[in-house]
Amino acid sequence: MREYAVKIVDAFATEPLAGNPAAVISEARGLDKATMQRIARQLNLSETTFVFPASEPGADYHIRFFTPGQELALAGHPTIATLHTLLEEGRFADRGDEFTVHQQTGVGVLPVEVRRNGDHPVLLMTQAEATLEDAETSPEELAAALGIEPSSLLDTPIQRVNVGIPWLIAGIRDLATISTMQFDLGALARIEVREGMGITMFTPAAAAPECSVRARSFAPADGIPEDPVCGSGNGCVGIYIAAHKLLDGKREYVSEQGIEIGRNGRVTVRVLERGGRFTPQVGGQAVTVIEGVLRLPEAA
């Protein structure tokens, strides 16, 4: 039998059973794509990551992301969970308290900033340069799928935002509405399939005084009815907010997510601009909740 150490890490959290869980296999040499997909399906979390030696110049490691149904080019909370695991295992121990690592992903080599903070380092990942385009979905269709009135949506357009992984983004006017949506997963899945991406909703308001935004993310067609705390979704929201000059032009803030499903998490969002182009950074902390061993037959 072959054995692989596996951890389940709650990202965007500082205590167990909060934030968003991801499974991490920090030494994945010997696993092929088909087996990694089967492992992700077995673990059945929104994402499972596999770490390999880097093959691109300047990269510290190569990370691959799998949902239960497919491989992704990039993902947010699994990046935080994976680097938390690598730090916990002693990698980069000689780099001091503040440094940057570079992860090889499906969209290139991207930096992640590390600020050590006791048992819960603060990790800030840079995502890919963003693209925005108007969606096919109408306000009326989206509102019906969410179980809200079209007038509850912000006047800004529904857009497809891509930061290495794409999300359909739209805003809701108030905290009460986003918190109590009676959404139809079948209708959301049909929108997801047509648009080719999951759906992240946000409101420019929050319950916690340190937060400025509440977000919720849905990808039911990919087996994720509601993603507890979504790094890529929050990165796309940050781009949308910057592009439409919401939050009085604020380019850095904290988002809260997961409250409605008992997985309270916090995401720091920062938007960089260069030459009229936007790039998001998202980050937070993480905590390991489960450690174990994955056993596979030699032929797997």
mmCIF file with all atom_site columns, C-alpha atoms in Angstrom, residues 4-128:
data_model
loop_
_atom_site.group_PDB
_atom_site.id
_atom_site.type_symbol
_atom_site.label_atom_id
_atom_site.label_alt_id
_atom_site.label_comp_id
_atom_site.label_asym_id
_atom_site.label_entity_id
_atom_site.label_seq_id
_atom_site.pdbx_PDB_ins_code
_atom_site.Cartn_x
_atom_site.Cartn_y
_atom_site.Cartn_z
_atom_site.occupancy
_atom_site.B_iso_or_equiv
_atom_site.pdbx_formal_charge
_atom_site.auth_seq_id
_atom_site.auth_comp_id
_atom_site.auth_asym_id
_atom_site.auth_atom_id
_atom_site.pdbx_PDB_model_num
ATOM 1   C CA . TYR A 1 4   ? -0.112  9.831  1.903   1.00 0.00 ? 4   TYR A CA 1
ATOM 2   C CA . ALA A 1 5   ? -0.480  12.220 4.814   1.00 0.00 ? 5   ALA A CA 1
ATOM 3   C CA . VAL A 1 6   ? -3.681  14.248 4.543   1.00 0.00 ? 6   VAL A CA 1
ATOM 4   C CA . LYS A 1 7   ? -4.943  17.178 6.597   1.00 0.00 ? 7   LYS A CA 1
ATOM 5   C CA . ILE A 1 8   ? -8.248  18.973 6.683   1.00 0.00 ? 8   ILE A CA 1
ATOM 6   C CA . VAL A 1 9   ? -7.740  22.674 7.313   1.00 0.00 ? 9   VAL A CA 1
ATOM 7   C CA . ASP A 1 10  ? -10.361 25.332 7.998   1.00 0.00 ? 10  ASP A CA 1
ATOM 8   C CA . ALA A 1 11  ? -9.340  28.367 5.948   1.00 0.00 ? 11  ALA A CA 1
ATOM 9   C CA . PHE A 1 12  ? -10.344 31.946 6.745   1.00 0.00 ? 12  PHE A CA 1
ATOM 10  C CA . ALA A 1 13  ? -10.764 30.942 10.391  1.00 0.00 ? 13  ALA A CA 1
ATOM 11  C CA . THR A 1 14  ? -8.793  30.919 13.639  1.00 0.00 ? 14  THR A CA 1
ATOM 12  C CA . GLU A 1 15  ? -10.811 28.248 15.415  1.00 0.00 ? 15  GLU A CA 1
ATOM 13  C CA . PRO A 1 16  ? -11.939 24.769 14.351  1.00 0.00 ? 16  PRO A CA 1
ATOM 14  C CA . LEU A 1 17  ? -15.281 24.168 12.647  1.00 0.00 ? 17  LEU A CA 1
ATOM 15  C CA . ALA A 1 18  ? -15.435 27.656 11.143  1.00 0.00 ? 18  ALA A CA 1
ATOM 16  C CA . GLY A 1 19  ? -14.378 29.125 7.811   1.00 0.00 ? 19  GLY A CA 1
ATOM 17  C CA . ASN A 1 20  ? -14.083 26.796 4.825   1.00 0.00 ? 20  ASN A CA 1
ATOM 18  C CA . PRO A 1 21  ? -12.522 23.317 5.023   1.00 0.00 ? 21  PRO A CA 1
ATOM 19  C CA . ALA A 1 22  ? -10.091 22.036 2.417   1.00 0.00 ? 22  ALA A CA 1
ATOM 20  C CA . ALA A 1 23  ? -8.195  18.768 2.292   1.00 0.00 ? 23  ALA A CA 1
ATOM 21  C CA . VAL A 1 24  ? -4.443  19.020 1.706   1.00 0.00 ? 24  VAL A CA 1
ATOM 22  C CA . ILE A 1 25  ? -2.043  16.316 0.553   1.00 0.00 ? 25  ILE A CA 1
ATOM 23  C CA . SER A 1 26  ? 1.274   18.097 0.896   1.00 0.00 ? 26  SER A CA 1
ATOM 24  C CA . GLU A 1 27  ? 3.405   15.371 -0.738  1.00 0.00 ? 27  GLU A CA 1
ATOM 25  C CA . ALA A 1 28  ? 1.526   14.044 -3.729  1.00 0.00 ? 28  ALA A CA 1
ATOM 26  C CA . ARG A 1 29  ? 4.267   12.603 -5.938  1.00 0.00 ? 29  ARG A CA 1
ATOM 27  C CA . GLY A 1 30  ? 3.098   9.386  -7.562  1.00 0.00 ? 30  GLY A CA 1
ATOM 28  C CA . LEU A 1 31  ? -0.544  10.421 -7.941  1.00 0.00 ? 31  LEU A CA 1
ATOM 29  C CA . ASP A 1 32  ? -1.996  10.863 -11.422 1.00 0.00 ? 32  ASP A CA 1
ATOM 30  C CA . LYS A 1 33  ? -4.926  13.090 -12.377 1.00 0.00 ? 33  LYS A CA 1
ATOM 31  C CA . ALA A 1 34  ? -7.516  10.312 -12.361 1.00 0.00 ? 34  ALA A CA 1
ATOM 32  C CA . THR A 1 35  ? -6.507  9.192  -8.870  1.00 0.00 ? 35  THR A CA 1
ATOM 33  C CA . MET A 1 36  ? -6.473  12.754 -7.552  1.00 0.00 ? 36  MET A CA 1
ATOM 34  C CA . GLN A 1 37  ? -10.003 13.205 -8.870  1.00 0.00 ? 37  GLN A CA 1
ATOM 35  C CA . ARG A 1 38  ? -11.132 10.015 -7.146  1.00 0.00 ? 38  ARG A CA 1
ATOM 36  C CA . ILE A 1 39  ? -9.533  11.182 -3.868  1.00 0.00 ? 39  ILE A CA 1
ATOM 37  C CA . ALA A 1 40  ? -11.308 14.530 -4.119  1.00 0.00 ? 40  ALA A CA 1
ATOM 38  C CA . ARG A 1 41  ? -14.592 12.722 -4.710  1.00 0.00 ? 41  ARG A CA 1
ATOM 39  C CA . GLN A 1 42  ? -13.924 10.474 -1.706  1.00 0.00 ? 42  GLN A CA 1
ATOM 40  C CA . LEU A 1 43  ? -13.133 13.376 0.623   1.00 0.00 ? 43  LEU A CA 1
ATOM 41  C CA . ASN A 1 44  ? -16.114 15.309 -0.815  1.00 0.00 ? 44  ASN A CA 1
ATOM 42  C CA . LEU A 1 45  ? -15.044 18.785 0.272   1.00 0.00 ? 45  LEU A CA 1
ATOM 43  C CA . SER A 1 46  ? -15.412 21.760 -2.038  1.00 0.00 ? 46  SER A CA 1
ATOM 44  C CA . GLU A 1 47  ? -11.680 21.433 -2.843  1.00 0.00 ? 47  GLU A CA 1
ATOM 45  C CA . THR A 1 48  ? -8.798  19.072 -2.226  1.00 0.00 ? 48  THR A CA 1
ATOM 46  C CA . THR A 1 49  ? -5.242  20.165 -3.034  1.00 0.00 ? 49  THR A CA 1
ATOM 47  C CA . PHE A 1 50  ? -2.189  18.167 -4.066  1.00 0.00 ? 50  PHE A CA 1
ATOM 48  C CA . VAL A 1 51  ? 1.342   19.560 -3.760  1.00 0.00 ? 51  VAL A CA 1
ATOM 49  C CA . PHE A 1 52  ? 4.158   18.611 -6.106  1.00 0.00 ? 52  PHE A CA 1
ATOM 50  C CA . PRO A 1 53  ? 7.677   19.932 -6.698  1.00 0.00 ? 53  PRO A CA 1
ATOM 51  C CA . ALA A 1 54  ? 7.648   23.040 -8.874  1.00 0.00 ? 54  ALA A CA 1
ATOM 52  C CA . SER A 1 55  ? 8.473   22.750 -12.558 1.00 0.00 ? 55  SER A CA 1
ATOM 53  C CA . GLU A 1 56  ? 8.245   26.469 -13.403 1.00 0.00 ? 56  GLU A CA 1
ATOM 54  C CA . PRO A 1 57  ? 11.138  28.907 -12.774 1.00 0.00 ? 57  PRO A CA 1
ATOM 55  C CA . GLY A 1 58  ? 10.696  30.930 -9.602  1.00 0.00 ? 58  GLY A CA 1
ATOM 56  C CA . ALA A 1 59  ? 8.015   28.712 -8.098  1.00 0.00 ? 59  ALA A CA 1
ATOM 57  C CA . ASP A 1 60  ? 8.433   27.176 -4.638  1.00 0.00 ? 60  ASP A CA 1
ATOM 58  C CA . TYR A 1 61  ? 5.908   24.390 -5.207  1.00 0.00 ? 61  TYR A CA 1
ATOM 59  C CA . HIS A 1 62  ? 3.224   23.247 -7.648  1.00 0.00 ? 62  HIS A CA 1
ATOM 60  C CA . ILE A 1 63  ? -0.344  23.103 -6.348  1.00 0.00 ? 63  ILE A CA 1
ATOM 61  C CA . ARG A 1 64  ? -3.273  21.388 -8.072  1.00 0.00 ? 64  ARG A CA 1
ATOM 62  C CA . PHE A 1 65  ? -6.894  21.984 -7.057  1.00 0.00 ? 65  PHE A CA 1
ATOM 63  C CA . PHE A 1 66  ? -9.745  19.462 -7.395  1.00 0.00 ? 66  PHE A CA 1
ATOM 64  C CA . THR A 1 67  ? -13.431 19.761 -6.578  1.00 0.00 ? 67  THR A CA 1
ATOM 65  C CA . PRO A 1 68  ? -15.401 16.504 -6.321  1.00 0.00 ? 68  PRO A CA 1
ATOM 66  C CA . GLY A 1 69  ? -16.147 16.888 -10.029 1.00 0.00 ? 69  GLY A CA 1
ATOM 67  C CA . GLN A 1 70  ? -13.226 18.571 -11.787 1.00 0.00 ? 70  GLN A CA 1
ATOM 68  C CA . GLU A 1 71  ? -9.777  20.142 -11.612 1.00 0.00 ? 71  GLU A CA 1
ATOM 69  C CA . LEU A 1 72  ? -9.578  23.922 -11.217 1.00 0.00 ? 72  LEU A CA 1
ATOM 70  C CA . ALA A 1 73  ? -6.821  26.199 -12.417 1.00 0.00 ? 73  ALA A CA 1
ATOM 71  C CA . LEU A 1 74  ? -6.903  28.270 -9.220  1.00 0.00 ? 74  LEU A CA 1
ATOM 72  C CA . ALA A 1 75  ? -8.793  28.430 -5.940  1.00 0.00 ? 75  ALA A CA 1
ATOM 73  C CA . GLY A 1 76  ? -8.693  30.753 -2.958  1.00 0.00 ? 76  GLY A CA 1
ATOM 74  C CA . HIS A 1 77  ? -9.401  29.042 0.340   1.00 0.00 ? 77  HIS A CA 1
ATOM 75  C CA . PRO A 1 78  ? -7.418  25.885 -0.643  1.00 0.00 ? 78  PRO A CA 1
ATOM 76  C CA . THR A 1 79  ? -4.390  28.101 -1.326  1.00 0.00 ? 79  THR A CA 1
ATOM 77  C CA . ILE A 1 80  ? -4.628  29.448 2.227   1.00 0.00 ? 80  ILE A CA 1
ATOM 78  C CA . ALA A 1 81  ? -5.162  25.939 3.646   1.00 0.00 ? 81  ALA A CA 1
ATOM 79  C CA . THR A 1 82  ? -2.245  24.497 1.675   1.00 0.00 ? 82  THR A CA 1
ATOM 80  C CA . LEU A 1 83  ? 0.311   27.128 2.591   1.00 0.00 ? 83  LEU A CA 1
ATOM 81  C CA . HIS A 1 84  ? -0.833  26.928 6.226   1.00 0.00 ? 84  HIS A CA 1
ATOM 82  C CA . THR A 1 85  ? -0.093  23.182 6.060   1.00 0.00 ? 85  THR A CA 1
ATOM 83  C CA . LEU A 1 86  ? 3.337   23.672 4.489   1.00 0.00 ? 86  LEU A CA 1
ATOM 84  C CA . LEU A 1 87  ? 4.280   26.218 7.158   1.00 0.00 ? 87  LEU A CA 1
ATOM 85  C CA . GLU A 1 88  ? 2.982   23.912 9.889   1.00 0.00 ? 88  GLU A CA 1
ATOM 86  C CA . GLU A 1 89  ? 5.176   21.133 8.489   1.00 0.00 ? 89  GLU A CA 1
ATOM 87  C CA . GLY A 1 90  ? 8.250   23.334 8.718   1.00 0.00 ? 90  GLY A CA 1
ATOM 88  C CA . ARG A 1 91  ? 8.731   24.384 5.119   1.00 0.00 ? 91  ARG A CA 1
ATOM 89  C CA . PHE A 1 92  ? 10.123  27.913 4.745   1.00 0.00 ? 92  PHE A CA 1
ATOM 90  C CA . ALA A 1 93  ? 11.221  27.884 8.402   1.00 0.00 ? 93  ALA A CA 1
ATOM 91  C CA . ASP A 1 94  ? 14.356  29.809 7.463   1.00 0.00 ? 94  ASP A CA 1
ATOM 92  C CA . ARG A 1 95  ? 12.573  32.753 5.809   1.00 0.00 ? 95  ARG A CA 1
ATOM 93  C CA . GLY A 1 96  ? 11.764  34.867 8.848   1.00 0.00 ? 96  GLY A CA 1
ATOM 94  C CA . ASP A 1 97  ? 8.459   36.383 9.925   1.00 0.00 ? 97  ASP A CA 1
ATOM 95  C CA . GLU A 1 98  ? 7.465   38.177 6.705   1.00 0.00 ? 98  GLU A CA 1
ATOM 96  C CA . PHE A 1 99  ? 8.183   36.797 3.248   1.00 0.00 ? 99  PHE A CA 1
ATOM 97  C CA . THR A 1 100 ? 6.610   35.781 -0.050  1.00 0.00 ? 100 THR A CA 1
ATOM 98  C CA . VAL A 1 101 ? 6.325   32.325 -1.565  1.00 0.00 ? 101 VAL A CA 1
ATOM 99  C CA . HIS A 1 102 ? 5.413   31.603 -5.174  1.00 0.00 ? 102 HIS A CA 1
ATOM 100 C CA . GLN A 1 103 ? 2.959   28.869 -6.075  1.00 0.00 ? 103 GLN A CA 1
ATOM 101 C CA . GLN A 1 104 ? 2.756   27.301 -9.508  1.00 0.00 ? 104 GLN A CA 1
ATOM 102 C CA . THR A 1 105 ? -0.899  27.076 -10.552 1.00 0.00 ? 105 THR A CA 1
ATOM 103 C CA . GLY A 1 106 ? -2.925  26.475 -13.675 1.00 0.00 ? 106 GLY A CA 1
ATOM 104 C CA . VAL A 1 107 ? -2.863  30.218 -14.402 1.00 0.00 ? 107 VAL A CA 1
ATOM 105 C CA . GLY A 1 108 ? 0.862   30.722 -13.815 1.00 0.00 ? 108 GLY A CA 1
ATOM 106 C CA . VAL A 1 109 ? 3.171   31.376 -10.890 1.00 0.00 ? 109 VAL A CA 1
ATOM 107 C CA . LEU A 1 110 ? 1.446   33.577 -8.319  1.00 0.00 ? 110 LEU A CA 1
ATOM 108 C CA . PRO A 1 111 ? 2.782   35.084 -5.078  1.00 0.00 ? 111 PRO A CA 1
ATOM 109 C CA . VAL A 1 112 ? 1.414   34.517 -1.580  1.00 0.00 ? 112 VAL A CA 1
ATOM 110 C CA . GLU A 1 113 ? 2.551   36.845 1.207   1.00 0.00 ? 113 GLU A CA 1
ATOM 111 C CA . VAL A 1 114 ? 3.211   35.360 4.661   1.00 0.00 ? 114 VAL A CA 1
ATOM 112 C CA . ARG A 1 115 ? 3.109   37.228 7.955   1.00 0.00 ? 115 ARG A CA 1
ATOM 113 C CA . ARG A 1 116 ? 3.777   34.913 10.868  1.00 0.00 ? 116 ARG A CA 1
ATOM 114 C CA . ASN A 1 117 ? 1.397   35.401 13.773  1.00 0.00 ? 117 ASN A CA 1
ATOM 115 C CA . GLY A 1 118 ? 1.809   32.620 16.325  1.00 0.00 ? 118 GLY A CA 1
ATOM 116 C CA . ASP A 1 119 ? -0.044  29.460 15.334  1.00 0.00 ? 119 ASP A CA 1
ATOM 117 C CA . HIS A 1 120 ? -2.109  31.262 12.704  1.00 0.00 ? 120 HIS A CA 1
ATOM 118 C CA . PRO A 1 121 ? 0.039   33.045 10.108  1.00 0.00 ? 121 PRO A CA 1
ATOM 119 C CA . VAL A 1 122 ? -1.728  35.644 8.002   1.00 0.00 ? 122 VAL A CA 1
ATOM 120 C CA . LEU A 1 123 ? -1.583  34.612 4.330   1.00 0.00 ? 123 LEU A CA 1
ATOM 121 C CA . LEU A 1 124 ? -2.419  36.917 1.413   1.00 0.00 ? 124 LEU A CA 1
ATOM 122 C CA . MET A 1 125 ? -2.606  35.411 -2.069  1.00 0.00 ? 125 MET A CA 1
ATOM 123 C CA . THR A 1 126 ? -2.450  37.342 -5.334  1.00 0.00 ? 126 THR A CA 1
ATOM 124 C CA . GLN A 1 127 ? -4.914  36.077 -7.919  1.00 0.00 ? 127 GLN A CA 1
ATOM 125 C CA . ALA A 1 128 ? -4.776  36.547 -11.698 1.00 0.00 ? 128 ALA A CA 1
#
